[in-house]
Amino acid sequence: MKINSAKQGRRSAVLSLGLLLCSSGCSEPQMDTARLGPAPLIRLSSEQYENSVLDLLEVSSFPDKGQREESLDREGVPTHPAVSLSDARGYLGSGEAIAQSARESGVLAKLAPCEGAADEACAERFIRSFGRRAFRRPVTDSELATLRGVYDKARRPVAAGGLGLDYLDSVQMTLESILNLPQFLYVLETGTWNETAGAGAVVPLTPYEVATRLSLFLWQSVPDEALLAAAEQGRLGTSQGMAEEVKRMLGGTGRREPRAERGVRAFMQRWMSLADAARVRKSAALFPGFDDATRESMGEETKRFASHVVFEDDGRLDTLLTAPYSFVNLPLANIYGLEKSRLDGLTFAKTSLDPAQRAGILTQPSFLAARAHSAEVSPTLRGFFIRQRLLCEFLAPPPPSADTTPPAIDFSVPTRERYKEHSSNPECAGCHVRMDPVGAGFDRYDASGAFRTHLGKYEIDPTGQVYSSKDLDGPFAGPVELAKRLASSPAAQDCFVRQVYRFAHGRYEDPEGDRHSLDSIRAGFSESGRDIRRLLAEIALSESFRYRRIGEGEAQP
Amino acid sequence: MKSGLTRRELLRLTGATAAMVPLFQGSGARAEPPSGLRRLVIMCWPNGVNAREFWPSSGAGADYYGPLSGMPVMPTVIKPIFDAGVESHVLIPRNVINAAGREDPRAPTGHECYLHLLSGVVSAAGGGGGARSAGGPSVDQFIASKLPAVTTFRSLQFGNFTLSLPFCCATWRGVDAPQYPESRPERLYEALFGGGKSRDLLLTLRQRKLSILDAVHRELASKAPRLASTDRVRLEEHLDAVRQLERELDPQNLPSPQCTDGAKEVEGQFIEAKRFDEHYHLIHKLQAKLLLFSLKCGLTQVASYQFMDAHMEYFTVHPGSPFSQELKLLGGDTGDSDMNGHYHIAHFGSTPGNVANYAVKNALDAWHVKQFAEFVKELRSTPEGAGTMLDSTVVVLINQFNNGGSHYIEPSPLLIAGSGGGLFKPGQVVNCKRQPLNKLYVSLCHAMGLTSIDSFGTDKYGRGVLEGVS
């Protein structure tokens, strides 16, 4: 079945400083039922929850989040577990603390003003306006009835079975309720049904659903008023209209859009598993300065760096992988071996680094220290991460007979000697040949990420080797060279596209269902010289982002 | 929509108001636990043991089977059972096999086996080739769902430094439906005992929360049926969590003054769990007390306690730590200092030649066995009916690996206290001859009165109760 059978022909996308614009006759994407990966029900991530609350209340912070960490699988893709009892308790506690603080700070009074009108009318107005933003679409009558129920019960005198609260306290309870409702916590999509649609059919999303996907992806938050207005006015129904919104949402070219930075930061958090950097422990004897401030700084460095590359530098993947600068504060200056007088404590400053030693994200401590043991490096962990996250390769888990104990520390022996069983034992070598020789090329960066040339009496061999890859095979003289080769490797570029795609959709790409979308995204990314802003825009405008498949057992809304 | 009336709705219909509830209930509500209730407590700790320090041996290299009191050699890790004087109440079933673990996509070397340790069945692999969920409900949740709902809480999950989701956790209501443990004692104190608030204040706060949950309940129930079947299950699980919350907040279920007074001793001791070595044992003290009080008060029949996460990397030497002596060994030895997380200690601590790590790993394991033994001792010394609380309680301690270094899972380190109505004969070391954990879990069902259960998780590893241990 074909939907939206627009004219064939390549989308005449014009590049404007990395952003996609349809100058004339953007063609609409073509859909057929064979295409479109399966989409799981998405629940807001903790970042999306937090950002949404900040934007809904227009505040810069709020108390007791009570949120849990994301449930992610080994590749950093969400596993979408059901809400557990402790999650439900957490949502209830968070909602209570947030609403309480909104009440006390006067935010609530601003959101739900009531002068010269009946309280009920004011409460209803609040539910409709605040609910529209929180649910990312107009509030239905039945939802209004539910929330009016909460308000009315709160307002009713105790003698009449109510809670006997005043107007604002009662509104506070409706706010609390909204923050706990599935319409806020989940991305509940229906799409535009018609009489021929049934299970398995692919239907366009409603404009509000498109707006929600755009903002949760690019801003990690609810849509703003302008985006909701675009949905309401039907402007998201065309590629042209969507492209204009996407351009506005990404900012750039002199207009910074802080909300777009959240998207890039959240992507880096997942892709590079930055939560690990925040937890990693180092030997107190060898790295006495590796403290909580260092742990907190590593992920922040990488997020600031990426955000800067995307929105203030040239936006290119090559730059993300190879730039000889980063954002450094005092704890990180210890690792980089930098002059500290210029730095002000925990404040990050854009800092030039030695281009012979440092190139992009793979020479940052968030990778080097998190993919190492506490006293010494692990060529296996570093190599594995690069194969998994930068090349999207699947490495089978160790076989049942494997003893996964790392070799003992011995500073009198070069690291690659210590790990030699991984290559000499044929049972290990089959997989480890893909990991250890890549990681070994990082041996000049110690377990904290500091550069060194010697280990004990040995000069460290700076070279590594890539085996069994699609297009990277061969020796390399350390991470700086590897980073350059990754930047020009089609396999690495393709992997990056898939990683952002997974992030955007909260799921793995489907080799068949998503192929068409991915092909066109890849083409645009490549045409732009691998501009990440263009990649974000291509994903946002791809057919997979504008349609959904009706699931088995789904009932017409 | 729900069918039938909740107690709260009934209360409303009968015209009772919040203020009237205490009268409606009578002043002695929930003062005593319902009599004759059987109880199950499952404790898990991760990362294996050093086999020769855990399993009893004849002293000449052979395995020892027979009465615990007759062991020729005392393994260091289980010595705390004797120190607490509860050896006659503890069964050591040796050679029980995590049969499902063998089918784990990463079996038997992956930490993911923690996920299905209690479920007896593996789930399909997630990304990266590892499991991402239990393959079915864990035994505690299964039992909790089958028992008549006579207690306020169907089950309670205690945790301590259980952080990395989903790999931290062994308690699941079903595939992709975790029942995560609660690691923060102050939250449990609030949920179980009202957090030290006055009854009037608690009633008001609970009325408020219930009113909000009414809205959540209504909207979840109206949205769920319209969703695709896979998504519907998730909203139904969410709704189930809301129902559990409604039950715990029900004014009828306010804990009695005796209970809240007893639990007051945890007040003022709450700390933020930041550093494992400094805070782990302090949080444990509170969790162990809350667990004991909740059983004494009859708040639940089924509880679990998950000791830390399989990926713990939180050790640093700290003078206040109960492990400080052993940890100092690590700190003083640069060559070994790579292993300052439990995960690494377990990895490197499985070889006696690695002196420092071996000592630390044994100390950690012995510490966990000690907490189990102390808990059993508490139950044993608390009178109930004509006997003690232990008479109607089964306590299980289990680890997901046998060897922490290699991650080899067989056999499962396992201690059981309490007889379960004659299903377990305490005071023995018994050779279970490679029976699967699934059969142990059937035994636990029977111990809790669910005697019609014949297989658990899957029947492909065997049916019926664990044999040879009664």
PDB file of C-alpha atoms in Angstrom, chain B residues 8-185:
ATOM      1  CA  ARG B   8     -11.211   3.019  50.003  1.00  0.00           C
ATOM      2  CA  GLU B   9     -14.240   3.117  47.751  1.00  0.00           C
ATOM      3  CA  LEU B  10     -16.158   1.086  50.257  1.00  0.00           C
ATOM      4  CA  LEU B  11     -15.161   3.564  52.907  1.00  0.00           C
ATOM      5  CA  ARG B  12     -16.415   6.376  50.762  1.00  0.00           C
ATOM      6  CA  LEU B  13     -19.679   4.662  50.058  1.00  0.00           C
ATOM      7  CA  THR B  14     -20.317   4.002  53.701  1.00  0.00           C
ATOM      8  CA  GLY B  15     -19.922   7.700  54.330  1.00  0.00           C
ATOM      9  CA  ALA B  16     -16.738   7.521  56.323  1.00  0.00           C
ATOM     10  CA  THR B  17     -14.423  10.481  55.980  1.00  0.00           C
ATOM     11  CA  ALA B  18     -10.722  10.699  56.460  1.00  0.00           C
ATOM     12  CA  ALA B  19     -11.064  11.969  59.976  1.00  0.00           C
ATOM     13  CA  MET B  20     -13.320   9.077  60.903  1.00  0.00           C
ATOM     14  CA  VAL B  21     -11.032   6.355  59.686  1.00  0.00           C
ATOM     15  CA  PRO B  22      -9.295   5.583  62.959  1.00  0.00           C
ATOM     16  CA  LEU B  23     -12.675   5.164  64.607  1.00  0.00           C
ATOM     17  CA  PHE B  24     -13.915   3.110  61.749  1.00  0.00           C
ATOM     18  CA  GLN B  25     -10.965   0.808  62.093  1.00  0.00           C
ATOM     19  CA  GLY B  26     -10.838   0.620  65.803  1.00  0.00           C
ATOM     20  CA  SER B  27      -7.791   1.693  67.691  1.00  0.00           C
ATOM     21  CA  GLY B  28      -6.056  -1.666  67.585  1.00  0.00           C
ATOM     22  CA  ALA B  29      -5.947  -2.067  63.818  1.00  0.00           C
ATOM     23  CA  ARG B  30      -2.874  -3.875  62.578  1.00  0.00           C
ATOM     24  CA  ALA B  31      -1.461  -4.079  66.066  1.00  0.00           C
ATOM     25  CA  GLU B  32      -0.673  -7.749  65.592  1.00  0.00           C
ATOM     26  CA  PRO B  33       0.335  -9.515  62.441  1.00  0.00           C
ATOM     27  CA  PRO B  34      -2.282 -11.903  61.145  1.00  0.00           C
ATOM     28  CA  SER B  35      -1.510 -15.161  62.883  1.00  0.00           C
ATOM     29  CA  GLY B  36      -0.175 -18.198  61.102  1.00  0.00           C
ATOM     30  CA  LEU B  37       1.361 -16.308  58.199  1.00  0.00           C
ATOM     31  CA  ARG B  38       4.304 -17.966  56.523  1.00  0.00           C
ATOM     32  CA  ARG B  39       7.147 -15.759  55.450  1.00  0.00           C
ATOM     33  CA  LEU B  40       9.910 -15.869  52.875  1.00  0.00           C
ATOM     34  CA  VAL B  41      13.029 -13.688  52.793  1.00  0.00           C
ATOM     35  CA  ILE B  42      15.493 -13.991  49.918  1.00  0.00           C
ATOM     36  CA  MET B  43      18.867 -12.302  50.189  1.00  0.00           C
ATOM     37  CA  CYS B  44      21.230 -12.057  47.216  1.00  0.00           C
ATOM     38  CA  TRP B  45      24.793 -10.899  47.020  1.00  0.00           C
ATOM     39  CA  PRO B  46      26.800 -10.853  43.800  1.00  0.00           C
ATOM     40  CA  ASN B  47      30.161 -11.819  42.346  1.00  0.00           C
ATOM     41  CA  GLY B  48      30.724 -15.321  43.645  1.00  0.00           C
ATOM     42  CA  VAL B  49      32.723 -16.817  46.451  1.00  0.00           C
ATOM     43  CA  ASN B  50      36.049 -18.514  46.896  1.00  0.00           C
ATOM     44  CA  ALA B  51      34.860 -22.073  46.820  1.00  0.00           C
ATOM     45  CA  ARG B  52      37.311 -23.469  49.347  1.00  0.00           C
ATOM     46  CA  GLU B  53      36.381 -20.774  51.852  1.00  0.00           C
ATOM     47  CA  PHE B  54      32.649 -21.326  51.443  1.00  0.00           C
ATOM     48  CA  TRP B  55      31.939 -24.996  50.875  1.00  0.00           C
ATOM     49  CA  PRO B  56      32.614 -27.421  53.740  1.00  0.00           C
ATOM     50  CA  SER B  57      35.362 -29.913  53.028  1.00  0.00           C
ATOM     51  CA  SER B  58      36.616 -33.047  54.698  1.00  0.00           C
ATOM     52  CA  GLY B  59      40.004 -31.457  55.157  1.00  0.00           C
ATOM     53  CA  ALA B  60      41.580 -33.900  52.737  1.00  0.00           C
ATOM     54  CA  GLY B  61      40.293 -32.198  49.623  1.00  0.00           C
ATOM     55  CA  ALA B  62      36.979 -34.073  49.463  1.00  0.00           C
ATOM     56  CA  ASP B  63      33.581 -32.415  49.860  1.00  0.00           C
ATOM     57  CA  TYR B  64      31.989 -32.724  53.272  1.00  0.00           C
ATOM     58  CA  TYR B  65      28.378 -33.809  53.688  1.00  0.00           C
ATOM     59  CA  GLY B  66      26.654 -34.371  57.005  1.00  0.00           C
ATOM     60  CA  PRO B  67      25.720 -32.380  60.081  1.00  0.00           C
ATOM     61  CA  LEU B  68      27.098 -28.852  60.176  1.00  0.00           C
ATOM     62  CA  SER B  69      28.172 -29.462  63.734  1.00  0.00           C
ATOM     63  CA  GLY B  70      30.461 -32.264  62.589  1.00  0.00           C
ATOM     64  CA  MET B  71      32.534 -30.391  60.019  1.00  0.00           C
ATOM     65  CA  PRO B  72      36.220 -31.279  60.358  1.00  0.00           C
ATOM     66  CA  VAL B  73      37.331 -27.907  58.960  1.00  0.00           C
ATOM     67  CA  MET B  74      35.617 -24.541  59.392  1.00  0.00           C
ATOM     68  CA  PRO B  75      35.408 -22.576  56.119  1.00  0.00           C
ATOM     69  CA  THR B  76      36.098 -18.927  56.933  1.00  0.00           C
ATOM     70  CA  VAL B  77      33.167 -17.540  55.001  1.00  0.00           C
ATOM     71  CA  ILE B  78      30.476 -19.588  56.759  1.00  0.00           C
ATOM     72  CA  LYS B  79      32.020 -19.289  60.206  1.00  0.00           C
ATOM     73  CA  PRO B  80      29.644 -16.411  61.072  1.00  0.00           C
ATOM     74  CA  ILE B  81      26.779 -18.933  61.115  1.00  0.00           C
ATOM     75  CA  PHE B  82      28.491 -20.570  64.071  1.00  0.00           C
ATOM     76  CA  ASP B  83      29.451 -17.244  65.637  1.00  0.00           C
ATOM     77  CA  ALA B  84      25.754 -16.350  65.686  1.00  0.00           C
ATOM     78  CA  GLY B  85      24.903 -19.751  67.111  1.00  0.00           C
ATOM     79  CA  VAL B  86      22.368 -20.589  64.397  1.00  0.00           C
ATOM     80  CA  GLU B  87      24.147 -23.535  62.774  1.00  0.00           C
ATOM     81  CA  SER B  88      21.413 -25.919  63.797  1.00  0.00           C
ATOM     82  CA  HIS B  89      18.909 -23.810  61.807  1.00  0.00           C
ATOM     83  CA  VAL B  90      20.858 -23.556  58.561  1.00  0.00           C
ATOM     84  CA  LEU B  91      20.865 -25.965  55.655  1.00  0.00           C
ATOM     85  CA  ILE B  92      23.676 -25.895  53.103  1.00  0.00           C
ATOM     86  CA  PRO B  93      22.376 -27.453  49.893  1.00  0.00           C
ATOM     87  CA  ARG B  94      25.437 -28.063  47.750  1.00  0.00           C
ATOM     88  CA  ASN B  95      25.412 -28.760  44.020  1.00  0.00           C
ATOM     89  CA  VAL B  96      22.203 -26.941  43.209  1.00  0.00           C
ATOM     90  CA  ILE B  97      22.643 -25.701  39.659  1.00  0.00           C
ATOM     91  CA  ASN B  98      21.480 -22.494  38.017  1.00  0.00           C
ATOM     92  CA  ALA B  99      20.283 -24.447  34.999  1.00  0.00           C
ATOM     93  CA  ALA B 100      18.738 -21.408  33.339  1.00  0.00           C
ATOM     94  CA  GLY B 101      22.042 -19.587  33.767  1.00  0.00           C
ATOM     95  CA  ARG B 102      23.664 -22.105  31.481  1.00  0.00           C
ATOM     96  CA  GLU B 103      21.383 -20.922  28.721  1.00  0.00           C
ATOM     97  CA  ASP B 104      22.069 -17.266  29.276  1.00  0.00           C
ATOM     98  CA  PRO B 105      23.254 -15.708  26.019  1.00  0.00           C
ATOM     99  CA  ARG B 106      26.505 -14.968  27.813  1.00  0.00           C
ATOM    100  CA  ALA B 107      26.461 -18.017  30.030  1.00  0.00           C
ATOM    101  CA  PRO B 108      27.981 -18.733  32.287  1.00  0.00           C
ATOM    102  CA  THR B 109      30.401 -15.859  32.330  1.00  0.00           C
ATOM    103  CA  GLY B 110      28.166 -12.842  32.240  1.00  0.00           C
ATOM    104  CA  HIS B 111      26.920 -10.594  34.992  1.00  0.00           C
ATOM    105  CA  GLU B 112      23.568 -10.664  33.275  1.00  0.00           C
ATOM    106  CA  CYS B 113      22.830 -13.929  35.021  1.00  0.00           C
ATOM    107  CA  TYR B 114      21.952 -11.829  38.068  1.00  0.00           C
ATOM    108  CA  LEU B 115      18.833 -10.811  36.156  1.00  0.00           C
ATOM    109  CA  HIS B 116      17.375 -14.297  36.027  1.00  0.00           C
ATOM    110  CA  LEU B 117      18.947 -15.751  39.161  1.00  0.00           C
ATOM    111  CA  LEU B 118      15.536 -15.931  40.832  1.00  0.00           C
ATOM    112  CA  SER B 119      13.392 -16.468  37.750  1.00  0.00           C
ATOM    113  CA  GLY B 120      14.749 -19.827  36.647  1.00  0.00           C
ATOM    114  CA  VAL B 121      14.331 -18.939  32.996  1.00  0.00           C
ATOM    115  CA  VAL B 122      16.288 -16.724  30.624  1.00  0.00           C
ATOM    116  CA  SER B 123      14.938 -14.034  28.355  1.00  0.00           C
ATOM    117  CA  ALA B 124      15.917 -13.403  24.774  1.00  0.00           C
ATOM    118  CA  ALA B 125      19.184 -11.551  24.279  1.00  0.00           C
ATOM    119  CA  GLY B 126      19.153  -7.785  24.131  1.00  0.00           C
ATOM    120  CA  GLY B 127      21.706  -5.559  22.466  1.00  0.00           C
ATOM    121  CA  GLY B 128      25.301  -6.569  22.989  1.00  0.00           C
ATOM    122  CA  GLY B 129      24.279 -10.202  23.231  1.00  0.00           C
ATOM    123  CA  GLY B 130      23.347 -10.126  26.898  1.00  0.00           C
ATOM    124  CA  ALA B 131      20.034 -10.608  28.605  1.00  0.00           C
ATOM    125  CA  ARG B 132      18.265  -7.373  29.484  1.00  0.00           C
ATOM    126  CA  SER B 133      15.515  -8.754  31.655  1.00  0.00           C
ATOM    127  CA  ALA B 134      14.594 -11.796  33.660  1.00  0.00           C
ATOM    128  CA  GLY B 135      12.829 -14.405  31.566  1.00  0.00           C
ATOM    129  CA  GLY B 136       9.803 -14.425  33.857  1.00  0.00           C
ATOM    130  CA  PRO B 137       8.759 -13.468  37.374  1.00  0.00           C
ATOM    131  CA  SER B 138      11.304 -14.041  40.109  1.00  0.00           C
ATOM    132  CA  VAL B 139      10.223 -16.568  42.693  1.00  0.00           C
ATOM    133  CA  ASP B 140       9.473 -13.946  45.342  1.00  0.00           C
ATOM    134  CA  GLN B 141       7.212 -12.010  42.964  1.00  0.00           C
ATOM    135  CA  PHE B 142       5.562 -15.158  41.713  1.00  0.00           C
ATOM    136  CA  ILE B 143       4.720 -16.210  45.264  1.00  0.00           C
ATOM    137  CA  ALA B 144       3.624 -12.710  46.210  1.00  0.00           C
ATOM    138  CA  SER B 145       1.227 -12.635  43.271  1.00  0.00           C
ATOM    139  CA  LYS B 146      -0.311 -15.978  44.219  1.00  0.00           C
ATOM    140  CA  LEU B 147      -0.809 -15.454  47.944  1.00  0.00           C
ATOM    141  CA  PRO B 148      -4.107 -14.079  49.205  1.00  0.00           C
ATOM    142  CA  ALA B 149      -3.645 -10.355  49.751  1.00  0.00           C
ATOM    143  CA  VAL B 150      -3.830 -10.250  53.524  1.00  0.00           C
ATOM    144  CA  THR B 151      -0.836  -7.962  54.161  1.00  0.00           C
ATOM    145  CA  THR B 152      -0.427  -4.306  53.234  1.00  0.00           C
ATOM    146  CA  PHE B 153       2.516  -5.077  50.966  1.00  0.00           C
ATOM    147  CA  ARG B 154       2.436  -7.969  48.549  1.00  0.00           C
ATOM    148  CA  SER B 155       6.204  -7.962  48.789  1.00  0.00           C
ATOM    149  CA  LEU B 156       9.032  -5.718  49.877  1.00  0.00           C
ATOM    150  CA  GLN B 157      12.328  -5.194  48.092  1.00  0.00           C
ATOM    151  CA  PHE B 158      15.249  -3.944  50.089  1.00  0.00           C
ATOM    152  CA  GLY B 159      18.432  -2.898  48.344  1.00  0.00           C
ATOM    153  CA  ASN B 160      21.809  -1.493  49.213  1.00  0.00           C
ATOM    154  CA  PHE B 161      23.827   0.223  46.489  1.00  0.00           C
ATOM    155  CA  THR B 162      21.730  -1.345  43.750  1.00  0.00           C
ATOM    156  CA  LEU B 163      22.360   1.164  41.020  1.00  0.00           C
ATOM    157  CA  SER B 164      23.000   0.053  37.474  1.00  0.00           C
ATOM    158  CA  LEU B 165      19.737  -0.733  35.778  1.00  0.00           C
ATOM    159  CA  PRO B 166      18.692  -3.280  34.768  1.00  0.00           C
ATOM    160  CA  PHE B 167      21.727  -5.385  35.663  1.00  0.00           C
ATOM    161  CA  CYS B 168      21.592  -4.651  39.368  1.00  0.00           C
ATOM    162  CA  CYS B 169      18.452  -6.536  39.990  1.00  0.00           C
ATOM    163  CA  ALA B 170      17.040 -10.000  40.436  1.00  0.00           C
ATOM    164  CA  THR B 171      13.417  -9.219  41.371  1.00  0.00           C
ATOM    165  CA  TRP B 172      11.026  -9.069  38.422  1.00  0.00           C
ATOM    166  CA  ARG B 173       7.259  -9.230  38.068  1.00  0.00           C
ATOM    167  CA  GLY B 174       7.776 -10.593  34.578  1.00  0.00           C
ATOM    168  CA  VAL B 175       9.748 -10.069  31.380  1.00  0.00           C
ATOM    169  CA  ASP B 176      10.739  -6.403  31.124  1.00  0.00           C
ATOM    170  CA  ALA B 177       8.781  -5.670  34.306  1.00  0.00           C
ATOM    171  CA  PRO B 178      11.301  -5.051  37.074  1.00  0.00           C
ATOM    172  CA  GLN B 179      10.401  -4.796  40.724  1.00  0.00           C
ATOM    173  CA  TYR B 180      13.496  -2.823  41.634  1.00  0.00           C
ATOM    174  CA  PRO B 181      14.787  -2.857  45.180  1.00  0.00           C
ATOM    175  CA  GLU B 182      14.708   0.327  47.222  1.00  0.00           C
ATOM    176  CA  SER B 183      18.169   1.341  48.387  1.00  0.00           C
ATOM    177  CA  ARG B 184      17.124   4.373  50.386  1.00  0.00           C
ATOM    178  CA  PRO B 185      16.059   3.500  53.940  1.00  0.00           C
TER     179      PRO B 185
END
